[in-house]
mmCIF file with all atom_site columns, C-alpha atoms in Angstrom:
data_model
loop_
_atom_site.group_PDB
_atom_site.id
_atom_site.type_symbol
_atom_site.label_atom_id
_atom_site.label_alt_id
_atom_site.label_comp_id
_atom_site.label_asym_id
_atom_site.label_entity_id
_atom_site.label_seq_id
_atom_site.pdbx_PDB_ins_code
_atom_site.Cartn_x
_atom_site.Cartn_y
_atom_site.Cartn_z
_atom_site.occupancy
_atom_site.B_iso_or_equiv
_atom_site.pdbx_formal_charge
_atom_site.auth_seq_id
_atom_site.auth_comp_id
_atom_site.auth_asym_id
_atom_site.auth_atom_id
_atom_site.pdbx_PDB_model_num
ATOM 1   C CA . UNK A 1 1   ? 0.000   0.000   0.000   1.00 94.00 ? 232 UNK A CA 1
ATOM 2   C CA . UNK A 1 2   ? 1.550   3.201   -0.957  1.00 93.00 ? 233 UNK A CA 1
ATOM 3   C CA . UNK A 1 3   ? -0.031  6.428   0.242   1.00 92.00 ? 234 UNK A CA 1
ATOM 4   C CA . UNK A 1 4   ? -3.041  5.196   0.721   1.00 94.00 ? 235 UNK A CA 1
ATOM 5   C CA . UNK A 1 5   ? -3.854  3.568   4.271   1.00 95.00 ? 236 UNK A CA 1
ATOM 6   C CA . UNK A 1 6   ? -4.936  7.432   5.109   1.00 95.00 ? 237 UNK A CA 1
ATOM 7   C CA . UNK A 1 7   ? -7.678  7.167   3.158   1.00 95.00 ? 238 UNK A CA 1
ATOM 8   C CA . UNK A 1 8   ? -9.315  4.533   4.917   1.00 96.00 ? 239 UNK A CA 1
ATOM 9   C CA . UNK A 1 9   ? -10.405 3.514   7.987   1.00 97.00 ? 240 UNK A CA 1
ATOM 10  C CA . UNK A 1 10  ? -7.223  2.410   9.896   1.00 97.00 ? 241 UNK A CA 1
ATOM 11  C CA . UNK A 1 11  ? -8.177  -0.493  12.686  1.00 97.00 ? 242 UNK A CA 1
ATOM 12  C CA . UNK A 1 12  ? -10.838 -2.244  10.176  1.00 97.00 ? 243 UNK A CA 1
ATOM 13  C CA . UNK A 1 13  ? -8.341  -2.053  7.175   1.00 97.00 ? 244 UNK A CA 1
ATOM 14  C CA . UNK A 1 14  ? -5.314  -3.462  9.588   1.00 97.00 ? 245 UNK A CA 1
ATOM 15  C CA . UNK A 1 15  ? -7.624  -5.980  10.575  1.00 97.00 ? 246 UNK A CA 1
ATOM 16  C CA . UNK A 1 16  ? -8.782  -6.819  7.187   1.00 97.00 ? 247 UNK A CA 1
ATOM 17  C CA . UNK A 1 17  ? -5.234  -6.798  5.617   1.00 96.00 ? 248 UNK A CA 1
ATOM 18  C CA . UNK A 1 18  ? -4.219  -9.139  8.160   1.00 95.00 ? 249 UNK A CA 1
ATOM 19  C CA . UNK A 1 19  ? -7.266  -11.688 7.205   1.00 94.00 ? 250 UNK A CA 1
ATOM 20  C CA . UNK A 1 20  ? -6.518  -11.386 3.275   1.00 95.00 ? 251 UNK A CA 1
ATOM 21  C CA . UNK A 1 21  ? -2.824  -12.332 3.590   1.00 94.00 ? 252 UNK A CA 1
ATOM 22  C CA . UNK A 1 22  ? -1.474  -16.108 3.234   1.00 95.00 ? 253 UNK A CA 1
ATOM 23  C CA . UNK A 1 23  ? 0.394   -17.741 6.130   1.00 94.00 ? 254 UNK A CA 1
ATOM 24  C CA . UNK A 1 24  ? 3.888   -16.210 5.522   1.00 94.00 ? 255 UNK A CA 1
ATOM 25  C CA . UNK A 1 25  ? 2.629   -13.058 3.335   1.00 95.00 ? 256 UNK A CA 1
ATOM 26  C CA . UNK A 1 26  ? 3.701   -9.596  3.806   1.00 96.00 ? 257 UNK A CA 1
ATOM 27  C CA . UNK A 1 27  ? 1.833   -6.136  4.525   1.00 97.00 ? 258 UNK A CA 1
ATOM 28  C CA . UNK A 1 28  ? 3.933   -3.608  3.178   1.00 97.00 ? 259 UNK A CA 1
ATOM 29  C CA . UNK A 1 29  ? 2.894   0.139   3.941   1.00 97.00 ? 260 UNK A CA 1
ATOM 30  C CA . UNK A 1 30  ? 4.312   3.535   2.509   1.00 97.00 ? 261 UNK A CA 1
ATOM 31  C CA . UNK A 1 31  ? 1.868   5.884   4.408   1.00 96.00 ? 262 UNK A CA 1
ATOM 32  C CA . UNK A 1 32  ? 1.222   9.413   5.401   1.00 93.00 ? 263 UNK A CA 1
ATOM 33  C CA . UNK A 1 33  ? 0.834   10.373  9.494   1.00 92.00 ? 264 UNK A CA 1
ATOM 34  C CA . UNK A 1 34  ? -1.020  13.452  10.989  1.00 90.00 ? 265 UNK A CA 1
ATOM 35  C CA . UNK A 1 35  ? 2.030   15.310  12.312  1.00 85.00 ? 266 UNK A CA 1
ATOM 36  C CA . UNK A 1 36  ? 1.857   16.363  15.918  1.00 83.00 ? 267 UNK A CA 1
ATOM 37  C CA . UNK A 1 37  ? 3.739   19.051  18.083  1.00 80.00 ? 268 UNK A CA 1
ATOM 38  C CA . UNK A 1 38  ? 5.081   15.878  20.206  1.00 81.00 ? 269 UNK A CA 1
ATOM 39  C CA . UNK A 1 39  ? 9.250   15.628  20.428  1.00 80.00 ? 270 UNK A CA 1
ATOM 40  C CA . UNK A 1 40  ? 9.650   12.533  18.544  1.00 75.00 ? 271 UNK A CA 1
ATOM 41  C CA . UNK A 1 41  ? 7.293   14.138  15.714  1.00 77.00 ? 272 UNK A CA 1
ATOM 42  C CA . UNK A 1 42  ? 9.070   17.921  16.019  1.00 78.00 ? 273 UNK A CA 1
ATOM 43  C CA . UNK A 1 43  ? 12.686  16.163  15.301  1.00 76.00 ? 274 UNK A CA 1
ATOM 44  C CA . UNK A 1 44  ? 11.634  14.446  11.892  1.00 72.00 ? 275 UNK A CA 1
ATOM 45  C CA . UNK A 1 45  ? 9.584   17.531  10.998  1.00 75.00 ? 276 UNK A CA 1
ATOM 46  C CA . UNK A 1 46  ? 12.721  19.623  10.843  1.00 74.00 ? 277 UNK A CA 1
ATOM 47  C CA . UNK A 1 47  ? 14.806  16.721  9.627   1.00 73.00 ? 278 UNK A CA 1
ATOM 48  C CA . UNK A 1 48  ? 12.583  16.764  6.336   1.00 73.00 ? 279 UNK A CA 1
ATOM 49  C CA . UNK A 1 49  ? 11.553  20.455  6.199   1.00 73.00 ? 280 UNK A CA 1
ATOM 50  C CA . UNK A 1 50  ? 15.633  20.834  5.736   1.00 75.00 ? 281 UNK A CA 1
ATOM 51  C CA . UNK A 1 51  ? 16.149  17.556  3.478   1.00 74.00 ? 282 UNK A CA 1
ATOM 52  C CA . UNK A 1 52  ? 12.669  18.216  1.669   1.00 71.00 ? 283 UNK A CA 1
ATOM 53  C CA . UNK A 1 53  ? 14.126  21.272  -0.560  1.00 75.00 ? 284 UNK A CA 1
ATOM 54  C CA . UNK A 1 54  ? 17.353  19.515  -1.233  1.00 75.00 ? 285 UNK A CA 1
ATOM 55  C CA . UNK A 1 55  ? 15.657  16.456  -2.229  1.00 73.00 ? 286 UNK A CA 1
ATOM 56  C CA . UNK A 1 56  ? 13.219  18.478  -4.269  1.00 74.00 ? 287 UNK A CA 1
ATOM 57  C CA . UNK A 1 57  ? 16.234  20.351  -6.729  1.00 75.00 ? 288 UNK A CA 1
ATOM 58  C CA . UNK A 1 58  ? 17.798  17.249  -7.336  1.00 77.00 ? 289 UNK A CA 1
ATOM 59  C CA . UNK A 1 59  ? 14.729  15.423  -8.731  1.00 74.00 ? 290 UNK A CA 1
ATOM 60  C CA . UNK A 1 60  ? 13.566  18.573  -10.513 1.00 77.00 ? 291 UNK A CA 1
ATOM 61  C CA . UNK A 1 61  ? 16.417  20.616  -10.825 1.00 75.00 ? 292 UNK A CA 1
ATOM 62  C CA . UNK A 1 62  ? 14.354  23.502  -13.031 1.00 79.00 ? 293 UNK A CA 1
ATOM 63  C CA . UNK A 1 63  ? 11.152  24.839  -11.590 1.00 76.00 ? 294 UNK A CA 1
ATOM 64  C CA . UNK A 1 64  ? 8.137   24.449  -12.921 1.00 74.00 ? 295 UNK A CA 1
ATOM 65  C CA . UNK A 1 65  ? 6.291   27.304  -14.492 1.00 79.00 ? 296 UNK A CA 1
ATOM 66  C CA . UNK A 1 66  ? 3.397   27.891  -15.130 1.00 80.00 ? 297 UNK A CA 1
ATOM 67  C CA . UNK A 1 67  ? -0.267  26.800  -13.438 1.00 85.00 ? 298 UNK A CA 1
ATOM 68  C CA . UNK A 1 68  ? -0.198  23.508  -11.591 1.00 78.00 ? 299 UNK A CA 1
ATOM 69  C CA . UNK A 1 69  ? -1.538  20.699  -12.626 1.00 77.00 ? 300 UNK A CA 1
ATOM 70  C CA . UNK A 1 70  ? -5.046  19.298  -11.546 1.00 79.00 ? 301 UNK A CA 1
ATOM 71  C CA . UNK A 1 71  ? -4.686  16.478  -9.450  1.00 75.00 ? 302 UNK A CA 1
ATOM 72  C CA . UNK A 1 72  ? -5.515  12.803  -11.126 1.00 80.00 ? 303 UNK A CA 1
ATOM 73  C CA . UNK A 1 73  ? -6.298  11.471  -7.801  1.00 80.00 ? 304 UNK A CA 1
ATOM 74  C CA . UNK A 1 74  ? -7.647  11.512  -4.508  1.00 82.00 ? 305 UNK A CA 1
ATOM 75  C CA . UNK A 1 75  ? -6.540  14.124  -1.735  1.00 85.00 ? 306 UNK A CA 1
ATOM 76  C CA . UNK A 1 76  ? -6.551  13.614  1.954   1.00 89.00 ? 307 UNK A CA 1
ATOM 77  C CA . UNK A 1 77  ? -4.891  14.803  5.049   1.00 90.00 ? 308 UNK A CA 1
ATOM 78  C CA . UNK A 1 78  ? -3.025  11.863  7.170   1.00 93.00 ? 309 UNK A CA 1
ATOM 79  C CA . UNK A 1 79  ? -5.691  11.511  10.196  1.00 94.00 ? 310 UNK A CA 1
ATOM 80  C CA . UNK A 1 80  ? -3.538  9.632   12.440  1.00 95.00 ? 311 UNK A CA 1
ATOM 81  C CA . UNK A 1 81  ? 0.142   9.853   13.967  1.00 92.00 ? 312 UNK A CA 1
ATOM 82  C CA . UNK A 1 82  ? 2.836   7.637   13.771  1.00 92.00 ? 313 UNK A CA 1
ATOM 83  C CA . UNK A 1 83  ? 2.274   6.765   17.156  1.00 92.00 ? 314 UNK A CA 1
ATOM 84  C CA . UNK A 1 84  ? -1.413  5.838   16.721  1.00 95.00 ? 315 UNK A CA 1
ATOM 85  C CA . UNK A 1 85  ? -0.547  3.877   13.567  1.00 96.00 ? 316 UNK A CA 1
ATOM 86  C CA . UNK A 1 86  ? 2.174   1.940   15.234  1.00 96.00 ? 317 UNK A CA 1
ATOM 87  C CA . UNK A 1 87  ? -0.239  0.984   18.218  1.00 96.00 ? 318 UNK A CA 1
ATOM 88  C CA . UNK A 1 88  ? -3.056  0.056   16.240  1.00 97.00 ? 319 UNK A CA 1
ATOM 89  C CA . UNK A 1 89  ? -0.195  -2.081  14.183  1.00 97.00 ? 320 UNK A CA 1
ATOM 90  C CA . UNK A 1 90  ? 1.070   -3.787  17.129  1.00 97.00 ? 321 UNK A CA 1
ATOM 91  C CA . UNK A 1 91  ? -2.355  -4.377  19.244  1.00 96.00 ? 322 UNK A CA 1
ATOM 92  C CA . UNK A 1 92  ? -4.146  -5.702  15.802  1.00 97.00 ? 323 UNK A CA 1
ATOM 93  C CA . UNK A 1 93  ? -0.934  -7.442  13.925  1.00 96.00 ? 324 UNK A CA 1
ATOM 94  C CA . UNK A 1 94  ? 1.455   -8.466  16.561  1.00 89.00 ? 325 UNK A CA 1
ATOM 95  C CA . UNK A 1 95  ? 4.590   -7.387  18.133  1.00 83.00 ? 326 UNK A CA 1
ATOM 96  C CA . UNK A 1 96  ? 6.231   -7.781  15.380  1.00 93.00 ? 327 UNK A CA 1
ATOM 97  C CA . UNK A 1 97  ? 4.823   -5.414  13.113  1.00 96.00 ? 328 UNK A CA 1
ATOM 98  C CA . UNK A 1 98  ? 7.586   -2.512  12.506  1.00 97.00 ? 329 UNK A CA 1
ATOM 99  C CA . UNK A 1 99  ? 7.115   1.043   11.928  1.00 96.00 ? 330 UNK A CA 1
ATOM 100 C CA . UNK A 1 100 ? 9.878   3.365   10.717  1.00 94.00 ? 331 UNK A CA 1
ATOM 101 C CA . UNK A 1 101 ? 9.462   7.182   10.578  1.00 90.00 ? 332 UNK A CA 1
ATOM 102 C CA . UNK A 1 102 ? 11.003  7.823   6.905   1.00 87.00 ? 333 UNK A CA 1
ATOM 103 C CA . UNK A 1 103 ? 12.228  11.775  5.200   1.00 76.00 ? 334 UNK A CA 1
ATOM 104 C CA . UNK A 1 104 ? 10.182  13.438  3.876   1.00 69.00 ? 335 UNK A CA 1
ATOM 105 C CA . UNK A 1 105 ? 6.916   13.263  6.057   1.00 75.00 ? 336 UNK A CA 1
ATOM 106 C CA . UNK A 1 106 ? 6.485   9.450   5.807   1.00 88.00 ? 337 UNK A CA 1
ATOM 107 C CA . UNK A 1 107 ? 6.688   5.953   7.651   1.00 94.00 ? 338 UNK A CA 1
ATOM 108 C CA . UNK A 1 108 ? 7.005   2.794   6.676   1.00 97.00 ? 339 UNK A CA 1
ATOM 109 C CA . UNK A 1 109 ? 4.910   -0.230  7.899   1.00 98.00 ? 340 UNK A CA 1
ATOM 110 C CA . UNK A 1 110 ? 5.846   -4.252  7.828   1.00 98.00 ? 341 UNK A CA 1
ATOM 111 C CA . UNK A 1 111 ? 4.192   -7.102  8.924   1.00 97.00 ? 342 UNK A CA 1
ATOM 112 C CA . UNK A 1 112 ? 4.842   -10.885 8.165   1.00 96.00 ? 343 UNK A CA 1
ATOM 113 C CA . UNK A 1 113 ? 1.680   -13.050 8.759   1.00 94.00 ? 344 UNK A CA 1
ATOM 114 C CA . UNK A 1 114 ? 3.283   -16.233 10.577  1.00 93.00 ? 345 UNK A CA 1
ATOM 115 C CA . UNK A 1 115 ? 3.318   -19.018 8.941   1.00 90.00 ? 346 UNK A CA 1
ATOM 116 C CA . UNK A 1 116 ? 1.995   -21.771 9.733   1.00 78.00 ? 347 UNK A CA 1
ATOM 117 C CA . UNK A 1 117 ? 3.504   -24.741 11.509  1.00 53.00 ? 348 UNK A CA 1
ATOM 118 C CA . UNK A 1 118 ? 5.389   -27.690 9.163   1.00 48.00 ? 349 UNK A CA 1
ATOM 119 C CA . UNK A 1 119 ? 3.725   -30.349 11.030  1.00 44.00 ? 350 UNK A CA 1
ATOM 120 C CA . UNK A 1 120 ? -0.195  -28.803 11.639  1.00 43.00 ? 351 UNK A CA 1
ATOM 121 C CA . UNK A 1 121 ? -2.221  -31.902 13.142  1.00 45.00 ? 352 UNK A CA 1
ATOM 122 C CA . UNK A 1 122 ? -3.628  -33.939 10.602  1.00 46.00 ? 353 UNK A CA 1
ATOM 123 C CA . UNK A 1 123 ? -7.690  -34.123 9.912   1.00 47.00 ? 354 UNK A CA 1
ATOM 124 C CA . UNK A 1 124 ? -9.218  -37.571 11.989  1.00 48.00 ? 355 UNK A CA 1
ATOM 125 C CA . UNK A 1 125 ? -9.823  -40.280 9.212   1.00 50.00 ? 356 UNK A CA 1
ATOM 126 C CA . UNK A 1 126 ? -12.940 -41.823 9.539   1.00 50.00 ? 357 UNK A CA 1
ATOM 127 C CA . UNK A 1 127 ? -12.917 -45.796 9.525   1.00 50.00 ? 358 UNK A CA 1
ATOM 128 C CA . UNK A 1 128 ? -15.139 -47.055 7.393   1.00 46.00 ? 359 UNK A CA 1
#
């Protein structure tokens, strides 16, 4: 999923992500968090509001003129932090599901559904 968990509900679409993925399958999430005036959020804010210009001339190093562009797709703001995201992720997915605070303005989500075990009981043959 890439930039678009925001746009949904985020507990029901964890939870259904989780149900659609094969023992051993991966949830993979490039998303967008509501930024917040906490520390943790403060420190990547700068961090990106310096690296975001840099970043910006070297993928387009001549400015655009003119008017912008419509957009071809769906806008929304990011309703929930990185912290809220990475709860919901761990209470609904596991322990094990990862979140990473990325530049510019982004985080990463992972999440391996277990797989399951090589020797699962075998089904009770009926003797007929």
């Amino acid at each position: 999923m890439i930039a678009s968990l925001h746009h949904l509900p985020l507990r029901s679409t964890l939870e259904r992500c989780r149900g659609l993925l094969a023992p051993g399958g991966r949830l993979l999430v490039v998303g967008l968090a509501r930024q917040t005036t906490a520390p943790a959020d403060l420190a990547w804010e700068l961090g990106s509001a310096a690296a975001n210009p840099v970043l910006g001339l070297l993928a387009h190093p001549r400015p655009h003129r003119g008017p912008r562009p419509a957009e071809r797709f769906p806008v929304a703001d990011p309703r929930e932090t990185v912290a809220e995201i990475a709860a919901a992720a761990a209470e609904l997915l596991g322990g094990d599901a990862r979140v990473t605070r990325r530049i510019p303005f982004r985080y990463t989500l992972s999440w391996q559904r277990p797989a399951q075990s090589a020797q699962s009981p075998q089904p009770a043959q009926s003797g007929g």
